Each structure stands twice: as structure tokens, then as C-alpha cells.
mmCIF file of C-alpha atoms in Angstrom:
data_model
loop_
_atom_site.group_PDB
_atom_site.id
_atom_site.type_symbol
_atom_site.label_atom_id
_atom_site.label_comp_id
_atom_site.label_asym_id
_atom_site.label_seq_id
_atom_site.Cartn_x
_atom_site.Cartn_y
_atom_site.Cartn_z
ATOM 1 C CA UNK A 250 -6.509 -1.292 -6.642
ATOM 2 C CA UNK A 251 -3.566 0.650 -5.532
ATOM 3 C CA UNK A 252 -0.866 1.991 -8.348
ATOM 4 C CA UNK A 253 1.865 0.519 -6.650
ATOM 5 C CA UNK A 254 0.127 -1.777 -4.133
ATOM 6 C CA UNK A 255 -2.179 -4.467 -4.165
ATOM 7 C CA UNK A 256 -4.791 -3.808 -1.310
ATOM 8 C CA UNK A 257 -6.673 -7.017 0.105
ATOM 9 C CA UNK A 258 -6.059 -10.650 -0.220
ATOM 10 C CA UNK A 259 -5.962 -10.301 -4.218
ATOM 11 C CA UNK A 260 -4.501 -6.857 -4.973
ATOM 12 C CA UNK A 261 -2.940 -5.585 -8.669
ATOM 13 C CA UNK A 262 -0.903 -3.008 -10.031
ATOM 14 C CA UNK A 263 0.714 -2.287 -13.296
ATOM 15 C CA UNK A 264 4.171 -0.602 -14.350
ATOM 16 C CA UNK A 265 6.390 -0.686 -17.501
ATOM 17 C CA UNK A 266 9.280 -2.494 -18.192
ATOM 18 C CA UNK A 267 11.092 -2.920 -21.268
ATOM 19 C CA UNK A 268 8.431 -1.100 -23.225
ATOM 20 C CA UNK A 269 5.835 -3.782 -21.791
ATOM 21 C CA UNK A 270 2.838 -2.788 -20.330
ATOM 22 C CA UNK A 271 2.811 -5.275 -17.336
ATOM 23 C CA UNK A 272 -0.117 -6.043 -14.476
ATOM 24 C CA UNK A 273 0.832 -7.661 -11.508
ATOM 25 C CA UNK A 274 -1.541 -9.605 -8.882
ATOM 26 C CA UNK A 275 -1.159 -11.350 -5.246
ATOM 27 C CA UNK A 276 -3.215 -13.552 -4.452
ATOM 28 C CA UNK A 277 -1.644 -17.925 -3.819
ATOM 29 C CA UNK A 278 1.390 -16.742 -5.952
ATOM 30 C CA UNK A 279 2.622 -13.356 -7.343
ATOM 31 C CA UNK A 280 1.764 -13.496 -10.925
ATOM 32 C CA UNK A 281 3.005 -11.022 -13.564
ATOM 33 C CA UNK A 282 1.091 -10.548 -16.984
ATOM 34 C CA UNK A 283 1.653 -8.110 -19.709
ATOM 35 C CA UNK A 284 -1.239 -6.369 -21.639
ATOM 36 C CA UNK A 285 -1.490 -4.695 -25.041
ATOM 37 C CA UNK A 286 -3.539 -3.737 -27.825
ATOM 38 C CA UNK A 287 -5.179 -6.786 -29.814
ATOM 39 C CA UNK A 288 -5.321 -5.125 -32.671
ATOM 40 C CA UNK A 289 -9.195 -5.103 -33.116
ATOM 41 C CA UNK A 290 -9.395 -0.866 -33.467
ATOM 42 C CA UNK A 291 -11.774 -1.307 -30.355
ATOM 43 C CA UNK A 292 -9.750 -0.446 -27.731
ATOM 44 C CA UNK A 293 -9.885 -3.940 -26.415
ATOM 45 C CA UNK A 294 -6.789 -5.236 -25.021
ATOM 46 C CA UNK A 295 -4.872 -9.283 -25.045
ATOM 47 C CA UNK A 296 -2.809 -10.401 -22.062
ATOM 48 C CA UNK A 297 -0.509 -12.900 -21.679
ATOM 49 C CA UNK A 298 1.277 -14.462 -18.132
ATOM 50 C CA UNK A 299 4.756 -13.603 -17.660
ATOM 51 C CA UNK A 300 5.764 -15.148 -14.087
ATOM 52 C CA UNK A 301 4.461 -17.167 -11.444
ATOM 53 C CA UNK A 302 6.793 -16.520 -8.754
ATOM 54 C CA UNK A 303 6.934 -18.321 -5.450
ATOM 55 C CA UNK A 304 8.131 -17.526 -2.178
ATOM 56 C CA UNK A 305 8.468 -20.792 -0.983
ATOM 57 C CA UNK A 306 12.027 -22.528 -2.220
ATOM 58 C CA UNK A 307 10.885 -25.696 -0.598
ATOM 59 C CA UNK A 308 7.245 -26.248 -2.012
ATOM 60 C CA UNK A 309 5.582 -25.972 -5.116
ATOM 61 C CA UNK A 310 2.884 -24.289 -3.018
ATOM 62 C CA UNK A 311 2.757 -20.698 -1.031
ATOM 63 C CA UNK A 312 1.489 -19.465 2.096
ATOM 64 C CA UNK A 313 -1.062 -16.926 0.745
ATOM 65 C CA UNK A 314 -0.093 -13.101 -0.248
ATOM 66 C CA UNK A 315 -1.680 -10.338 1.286
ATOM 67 C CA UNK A 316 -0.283 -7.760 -0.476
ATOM 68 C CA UNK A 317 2.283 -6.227 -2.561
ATOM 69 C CA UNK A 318 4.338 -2.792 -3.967
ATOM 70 C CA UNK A 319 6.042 -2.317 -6.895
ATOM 71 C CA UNK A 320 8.941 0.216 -6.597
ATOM 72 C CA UNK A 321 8.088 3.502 -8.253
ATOM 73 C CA UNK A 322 12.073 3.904 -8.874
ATOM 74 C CA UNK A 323 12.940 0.561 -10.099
ATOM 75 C CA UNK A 324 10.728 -1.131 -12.310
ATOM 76 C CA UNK A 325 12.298 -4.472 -12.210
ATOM 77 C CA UNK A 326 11.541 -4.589 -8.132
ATOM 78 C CA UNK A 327 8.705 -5.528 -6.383
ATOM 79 C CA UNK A 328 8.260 -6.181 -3.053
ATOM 80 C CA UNK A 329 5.149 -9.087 -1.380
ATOM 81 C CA UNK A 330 3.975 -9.990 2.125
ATOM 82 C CA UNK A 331 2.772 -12.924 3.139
ATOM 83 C CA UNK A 332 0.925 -14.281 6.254
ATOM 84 C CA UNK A 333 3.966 -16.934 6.908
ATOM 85 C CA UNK A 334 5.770 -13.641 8.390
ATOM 86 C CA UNK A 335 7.813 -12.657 5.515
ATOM 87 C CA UNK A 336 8.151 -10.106 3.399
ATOM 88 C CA UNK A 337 10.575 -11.116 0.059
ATOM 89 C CA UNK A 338 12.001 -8.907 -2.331
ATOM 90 C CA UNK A 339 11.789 -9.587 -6.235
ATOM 91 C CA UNK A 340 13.954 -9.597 -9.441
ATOM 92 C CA UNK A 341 11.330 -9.239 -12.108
ATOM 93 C CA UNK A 342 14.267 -9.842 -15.148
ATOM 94 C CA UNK A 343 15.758 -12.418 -13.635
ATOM 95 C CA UNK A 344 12.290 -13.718 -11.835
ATOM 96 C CA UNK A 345 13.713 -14.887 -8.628
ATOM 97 C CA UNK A 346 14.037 -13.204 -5.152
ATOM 98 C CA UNK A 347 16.418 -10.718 -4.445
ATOM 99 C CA UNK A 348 16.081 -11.739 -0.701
ATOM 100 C CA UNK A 349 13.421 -12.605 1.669
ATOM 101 C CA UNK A 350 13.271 -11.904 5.570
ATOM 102 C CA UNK A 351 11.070 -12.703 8.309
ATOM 103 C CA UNK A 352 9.312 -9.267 9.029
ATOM 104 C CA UNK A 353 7.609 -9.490 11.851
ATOM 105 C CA UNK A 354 6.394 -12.059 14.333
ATOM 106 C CA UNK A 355 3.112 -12.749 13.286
ATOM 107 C CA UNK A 356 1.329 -12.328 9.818
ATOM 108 C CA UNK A 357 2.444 -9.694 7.502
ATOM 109 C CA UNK A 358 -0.527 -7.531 5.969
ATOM 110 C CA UNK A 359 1.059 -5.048 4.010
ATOM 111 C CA UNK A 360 4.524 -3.577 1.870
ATOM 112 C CA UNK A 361 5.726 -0.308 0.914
ATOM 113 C CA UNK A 362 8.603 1.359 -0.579
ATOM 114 C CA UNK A 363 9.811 4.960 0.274
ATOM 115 C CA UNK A 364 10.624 7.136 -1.986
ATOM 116 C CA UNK A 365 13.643 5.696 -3.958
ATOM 117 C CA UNK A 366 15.040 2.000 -3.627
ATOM 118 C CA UNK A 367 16.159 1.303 -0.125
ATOM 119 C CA UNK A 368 13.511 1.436 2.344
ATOM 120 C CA UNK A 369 10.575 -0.027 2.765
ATOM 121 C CA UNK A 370 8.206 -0.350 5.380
ATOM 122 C CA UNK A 371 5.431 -3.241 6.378
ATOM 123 C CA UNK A 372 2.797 -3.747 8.927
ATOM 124 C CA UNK A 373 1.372 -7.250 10.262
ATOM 125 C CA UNK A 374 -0.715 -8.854 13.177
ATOM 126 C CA UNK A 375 1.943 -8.260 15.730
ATOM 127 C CA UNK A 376 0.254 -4.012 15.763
ATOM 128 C CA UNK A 377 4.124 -2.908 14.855
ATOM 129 C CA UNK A 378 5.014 -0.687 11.528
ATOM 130 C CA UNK A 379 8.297 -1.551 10.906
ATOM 131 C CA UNK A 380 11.164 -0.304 8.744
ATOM 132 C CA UNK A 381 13.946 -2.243 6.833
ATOM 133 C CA UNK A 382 16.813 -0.875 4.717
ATOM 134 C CA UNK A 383 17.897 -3.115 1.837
ATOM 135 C CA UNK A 384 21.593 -1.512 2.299
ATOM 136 C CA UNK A 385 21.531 -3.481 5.551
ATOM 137 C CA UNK A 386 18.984 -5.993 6.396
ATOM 138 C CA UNK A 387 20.914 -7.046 9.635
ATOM 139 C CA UNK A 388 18.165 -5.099 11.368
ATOM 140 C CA UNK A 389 15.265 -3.575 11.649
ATOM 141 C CA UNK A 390 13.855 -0.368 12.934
ATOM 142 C CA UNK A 391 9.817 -0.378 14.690
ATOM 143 C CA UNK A 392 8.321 2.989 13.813
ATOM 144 C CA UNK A 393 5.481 2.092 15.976
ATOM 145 C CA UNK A 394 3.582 -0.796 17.847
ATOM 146 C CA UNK A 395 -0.346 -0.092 19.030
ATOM 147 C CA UNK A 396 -1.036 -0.105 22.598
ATOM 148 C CA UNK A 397 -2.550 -3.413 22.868
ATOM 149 C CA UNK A 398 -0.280 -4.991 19.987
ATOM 150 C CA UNK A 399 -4.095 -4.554 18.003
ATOM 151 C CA UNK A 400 -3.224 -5.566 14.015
ATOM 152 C CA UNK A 401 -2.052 -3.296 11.695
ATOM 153 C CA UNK A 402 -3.933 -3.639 8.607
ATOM 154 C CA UNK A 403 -2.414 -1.238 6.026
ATOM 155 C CA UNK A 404 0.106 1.640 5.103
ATOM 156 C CA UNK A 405 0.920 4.362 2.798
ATOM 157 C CA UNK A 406 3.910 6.108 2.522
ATOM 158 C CA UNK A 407 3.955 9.762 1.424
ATOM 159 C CA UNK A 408 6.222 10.232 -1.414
ATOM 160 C CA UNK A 409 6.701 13.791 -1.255
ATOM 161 C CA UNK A 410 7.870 13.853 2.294
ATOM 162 C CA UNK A 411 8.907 10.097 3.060
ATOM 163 C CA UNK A 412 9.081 10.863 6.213
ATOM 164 C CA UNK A 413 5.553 10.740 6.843
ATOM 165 C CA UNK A 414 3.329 7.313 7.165
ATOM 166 C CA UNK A 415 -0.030 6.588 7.435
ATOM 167 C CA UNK A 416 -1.555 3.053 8.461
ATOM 168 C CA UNK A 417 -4.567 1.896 10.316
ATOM 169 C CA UNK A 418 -5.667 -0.800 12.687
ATOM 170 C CA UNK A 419 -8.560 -3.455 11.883
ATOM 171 C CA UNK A 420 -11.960 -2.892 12.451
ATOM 172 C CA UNK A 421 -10.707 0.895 13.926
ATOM 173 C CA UNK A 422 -12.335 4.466 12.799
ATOM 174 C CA UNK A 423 -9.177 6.318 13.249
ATOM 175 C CA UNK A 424 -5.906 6.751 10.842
ATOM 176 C CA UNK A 425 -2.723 6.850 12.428
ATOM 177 C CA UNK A 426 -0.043 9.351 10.585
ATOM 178 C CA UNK A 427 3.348 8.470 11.876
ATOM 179 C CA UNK A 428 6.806 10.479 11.391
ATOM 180 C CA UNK A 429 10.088 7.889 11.046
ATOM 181 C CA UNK A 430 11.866 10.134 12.799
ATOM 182 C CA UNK A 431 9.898 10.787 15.860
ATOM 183 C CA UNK A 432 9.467 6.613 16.759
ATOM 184 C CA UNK A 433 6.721 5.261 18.731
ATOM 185 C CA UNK A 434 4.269 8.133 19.342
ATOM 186 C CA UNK A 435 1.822 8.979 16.299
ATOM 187 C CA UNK A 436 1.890 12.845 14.836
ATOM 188 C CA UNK A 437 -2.040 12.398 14.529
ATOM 189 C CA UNK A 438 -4.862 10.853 14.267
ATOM 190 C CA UNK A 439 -7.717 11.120 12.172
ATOM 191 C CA UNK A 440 -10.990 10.254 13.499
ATOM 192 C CA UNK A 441 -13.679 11.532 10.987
ATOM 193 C CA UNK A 442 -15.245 8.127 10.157
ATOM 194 C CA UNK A 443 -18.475 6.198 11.966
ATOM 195 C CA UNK A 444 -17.670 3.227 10.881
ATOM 196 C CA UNK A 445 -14.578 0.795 10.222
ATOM 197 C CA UNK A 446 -11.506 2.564 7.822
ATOM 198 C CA UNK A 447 -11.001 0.372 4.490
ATOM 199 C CA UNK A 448 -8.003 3.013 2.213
ATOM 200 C CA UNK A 449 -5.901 5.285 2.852
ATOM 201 C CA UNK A 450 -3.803 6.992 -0.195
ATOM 202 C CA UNK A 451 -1.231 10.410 0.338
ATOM 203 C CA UNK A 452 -1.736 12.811 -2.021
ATOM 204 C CA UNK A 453 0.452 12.310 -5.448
ATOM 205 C CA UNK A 454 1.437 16.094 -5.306
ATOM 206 C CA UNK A 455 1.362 17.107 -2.035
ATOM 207 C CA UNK A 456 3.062 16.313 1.227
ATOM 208 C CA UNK A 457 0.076 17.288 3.006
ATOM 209 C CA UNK A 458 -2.802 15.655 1.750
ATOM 210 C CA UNK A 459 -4.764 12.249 2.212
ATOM 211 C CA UNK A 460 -7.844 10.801 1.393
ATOM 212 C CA UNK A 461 -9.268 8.126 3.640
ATOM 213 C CA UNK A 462 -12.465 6.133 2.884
ATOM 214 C CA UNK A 463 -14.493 3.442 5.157
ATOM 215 C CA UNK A 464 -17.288 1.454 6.263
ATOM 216 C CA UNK A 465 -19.622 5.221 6.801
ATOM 217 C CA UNK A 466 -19.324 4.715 2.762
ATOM 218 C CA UNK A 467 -17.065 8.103 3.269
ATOM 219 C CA UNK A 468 -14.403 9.364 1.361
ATOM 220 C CA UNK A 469 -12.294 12.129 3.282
ATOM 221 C CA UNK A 470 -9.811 14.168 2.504
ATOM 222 C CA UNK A 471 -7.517 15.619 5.244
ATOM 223 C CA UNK A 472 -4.851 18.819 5.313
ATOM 224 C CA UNK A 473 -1.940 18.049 7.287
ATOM 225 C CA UNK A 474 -0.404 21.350 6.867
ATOM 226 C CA UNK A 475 -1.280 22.148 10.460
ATOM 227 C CA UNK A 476 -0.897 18.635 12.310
ATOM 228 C CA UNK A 477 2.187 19.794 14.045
ATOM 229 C CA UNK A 478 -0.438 22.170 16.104
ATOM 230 C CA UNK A 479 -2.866 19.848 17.443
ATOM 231 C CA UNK A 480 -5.043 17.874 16.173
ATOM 232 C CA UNK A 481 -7.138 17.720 12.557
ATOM 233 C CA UNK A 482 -10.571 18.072 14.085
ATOM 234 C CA UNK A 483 -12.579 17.605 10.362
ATOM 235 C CA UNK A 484 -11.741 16.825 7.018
ATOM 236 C CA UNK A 485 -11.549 19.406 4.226
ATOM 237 C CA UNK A 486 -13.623 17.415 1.822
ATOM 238 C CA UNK A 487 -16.066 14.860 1.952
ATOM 239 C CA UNK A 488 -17.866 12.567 -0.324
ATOM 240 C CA UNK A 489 -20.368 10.089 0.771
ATOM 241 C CA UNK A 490 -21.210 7.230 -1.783
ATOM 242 C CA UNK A 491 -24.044 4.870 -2.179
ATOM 243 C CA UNK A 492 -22.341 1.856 -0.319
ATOM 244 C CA UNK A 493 -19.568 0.929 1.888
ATOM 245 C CA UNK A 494 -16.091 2.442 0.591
ATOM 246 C CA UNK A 495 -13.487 -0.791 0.070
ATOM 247 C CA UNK A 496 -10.680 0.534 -1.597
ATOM 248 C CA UNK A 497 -9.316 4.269 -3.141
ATOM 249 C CA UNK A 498 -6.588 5.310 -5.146
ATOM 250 C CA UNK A 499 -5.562 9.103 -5.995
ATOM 251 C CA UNK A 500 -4.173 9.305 -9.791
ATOM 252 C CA UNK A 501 -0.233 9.930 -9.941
ATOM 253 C CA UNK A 502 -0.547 11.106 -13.641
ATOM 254 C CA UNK A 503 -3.901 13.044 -12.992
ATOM 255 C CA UNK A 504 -3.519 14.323 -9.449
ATOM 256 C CA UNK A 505 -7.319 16.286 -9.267
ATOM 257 C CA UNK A 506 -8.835 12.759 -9.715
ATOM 258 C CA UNK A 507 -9.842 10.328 -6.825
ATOM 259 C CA UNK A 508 -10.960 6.560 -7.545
ATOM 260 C CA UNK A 509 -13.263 4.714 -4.861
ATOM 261 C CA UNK A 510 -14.251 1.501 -4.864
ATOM 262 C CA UNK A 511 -17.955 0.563 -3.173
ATOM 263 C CA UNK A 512 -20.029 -2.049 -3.942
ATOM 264 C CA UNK A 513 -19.954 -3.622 -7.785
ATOM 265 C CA UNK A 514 -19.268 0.366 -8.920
ATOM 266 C CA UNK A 515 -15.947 2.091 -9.509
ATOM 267 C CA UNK A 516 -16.220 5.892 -9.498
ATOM 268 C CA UNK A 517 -14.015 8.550 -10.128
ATOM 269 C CA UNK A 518 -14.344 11.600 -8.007
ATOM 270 C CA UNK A 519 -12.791 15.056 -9.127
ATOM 271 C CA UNK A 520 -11.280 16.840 -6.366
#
């Protein structure tokens, strides 16, 4: 589970709106529930659905979600993608879609805002990272397309420098970091793992910091400070755990804390 992106088929992610403590999941539809104490003194909580929201004006039913962001600026916004091409924008008060485009030309695997409200960023099947501006949807920009147009499965955007992206391919060892501003030719790669890359998550406090985790059952943690250079031979830190690493997430509110997901465990590594 991301913070602000579901990873996988079924991903979640919570926020607060209106004093609610709200969960969100993708999975057929994007469904938003709120949480809170039941009362019981045992720390046990109650939930109750908020929205079922479909991207499909035309049919009760949805091509399937594959993932999802929920703006870290605006509460009220969240942004899905869907392998029907499109990526669509929602209203959370007003539980309807702010707008919806087709993103790419093939199936869309993943969403994610930039720092503020504007931009936001997806990758798909078609191997291109590409970059829309809400301001101006007219058009979009491609950051980047693989050599052999190979899929694109996910990417992160660093919030302290949002010029900086990081995505990978399917079934590929390596993690491609990308600069918007440079187009078409990645900054670096990072090719530490020995088997397939599952997560990648920036760093909540630093512009120079990711942790990447795969197939090897590896979690990595890189230092970009020097990328501009040549390349990042080895990673500063390494953990290996006791199966094959599915997803991560680095804590925004606790920043020297790393989750990793692996088998039926969750464990939380200190950095």
C-alpha cells in the first residue's frame, strides 16, 4: 500500500477530509470508506462506504482499475487509471469526475500527482511516461518511451524536487529515474536487483533518496546526490527479507521508517 497510491490491481490509501478519516481502494470501481473509532476502548476501528464511483457514464459496470493517487494538496481530488486507456480525475464532495482523458494508447498502469494540483503523470502498456497539466489538457507532454515500447509498470514522483521521476518496466531489474526537463533520455538507472523490481518510493524528506525492492526479496536504498556524474554503481543500504518483496512504502509522518511487503508479513524497517 502506497500513501497516496494504490499499487497493483487492488491498491488503497487513506487521507482526511472534513475531519473524516477516509480509505480509498481500486479495484472494479473506486470505492471510498471512512474509518473511526467504535468506541470499544480496544483500539478497534468501524467503517462505513462512502462512494462507489464509476468511470464509465454509459454502464453500470467498469473496465478494471489498476491504480490510483490521491492529491497530497487537495484532499477532495483523486486521480485513477484504468486499462480502457484512461486516466479520470475525481471530485470526492461532489462524487463525480472532474474530467477524464484518454492517456495513452494502450492500457494505463499507473497515476501520480506532482507536487501541488496541476500535474500529474501516468505510465501504461504503450512503454511511454507521460505528463498532463490540468490547466490545459489540450495536450500532452511524453517524458519518455522505452526502446522497444516494453510496458511501463509503475511511477513515483519525488516531491521534494518534482522534477525528478522514477518508474520501471515489467519483469525488468533496473529503475529508470527520469528528469521532466531533460525528455526522452533517462538521468540513471539503477541496476542493483537479480531478480524482477516490484516498488519504488522517493524519499519523504529528501530529494535524493529512494528505496527500491524486488523479486531478489531486496530492499535498496539509493543516493542520488551524485547521479549527475555517472552512474550509481551500488546502493547505500540493503535489506534482504525472507521472501519476495511486493510492495514498499517510506512513512511521510515518520521519515526513518520503511514498510515492505513480502509474503503474508508486513515489516517495518528503520533506516
Amino acid at each position: 500500500m502506497k500513501n497516496a497510491a494504490g499499487s497493483g490491481t487492488e491498491g488503497g490509501g487513506a487521507s482526511n477530509l472534513g475531519g473524516r478519516d477516509l480509505l480509498a481502494t481500486t479495484g472494479d470501481y473506486l470505492r471510498v470508506w471512512s474509518v473511526s473509532d467504535d468506541g470499544s476502548g480496544k483500539g478497534t476501528l468501524t467503517h462505513k462506504r462512502e462512494a462507489i464511483l464509476n468511470n464509465n457514464r454509459n454502464s453500470e459496470y467498469c473496465a478494471p482499475l489498476t491504480s490510483f493517487d490521491w492529491n497530497e494538496y487537495d484532499a477532495n481530488m483523486i486521480g485513477t487509471s484504468s486499462i480502457d486507456t484512461t486516466c479520470t480525475i475525481w471530485d470526492l464532495t461532489t462524487q463525480t469526475a472532474r474530467t477524464q482523458l484518454i492517456a495513452h494508447d494502450r492500457e494505463v498502469f499507473d497515476i501520480a500527482f506532482s507536487r501541488g494540483t496541476d500535474l500529474f503523470a501516468s505510465v501504461g502498456a504503450d512503454g511511454s511516461v507521460r505528463l498532463f497539466d490540468l490547466r490545459s489538457l489540450e495536450h500532452s507532454t511524453i517524458i519518455y518511451e522505452t526502446p522497444n515500447l516494453d510496458p511501463l509498470l509503475r511511477l513515483e514522483w519525488n516531491k521534494q524536487d518534482p522534477n525528478y521521476l522514477a518508474t520501471f518496466k515489467v519483469d525488468s531489474r533496473n529503475t529508470i529515474i527520469l528528469d521532466i526537463r531533460v525528455p526522452s533520455v533517462p538521468v540513471t538507472e539503477l541496476e542493483g536487483h537479480s531478480g524482477c523490481v516490484n516498488a519504488v518510493a522517493w524519499a519523504p524528506h529528501s530529494s535524493c533518496h529512494v528505496c527500491t525492492a524486488g523479486d531478489d526479496s531486496q530492499a535498496l536504498i539509493w543516493d542520488l546526490s551524485q547521479m549527475s556524474r555517472g552512474p550509481i554503481d551500488d546502493p547505500i543500504l540493503a535489506y534482504n527479507a525472507e521472501g519476495e518483496v511486493n510492495n514498499l512504502q517510506w512513512s511521510a509522518s515518520q521519515p526513518d521508517w520503511v514498510s515492505i511487503a513480502f509474503l503474508d508479513k508486513l515489516q517495518i524497517l528503520r533506516v
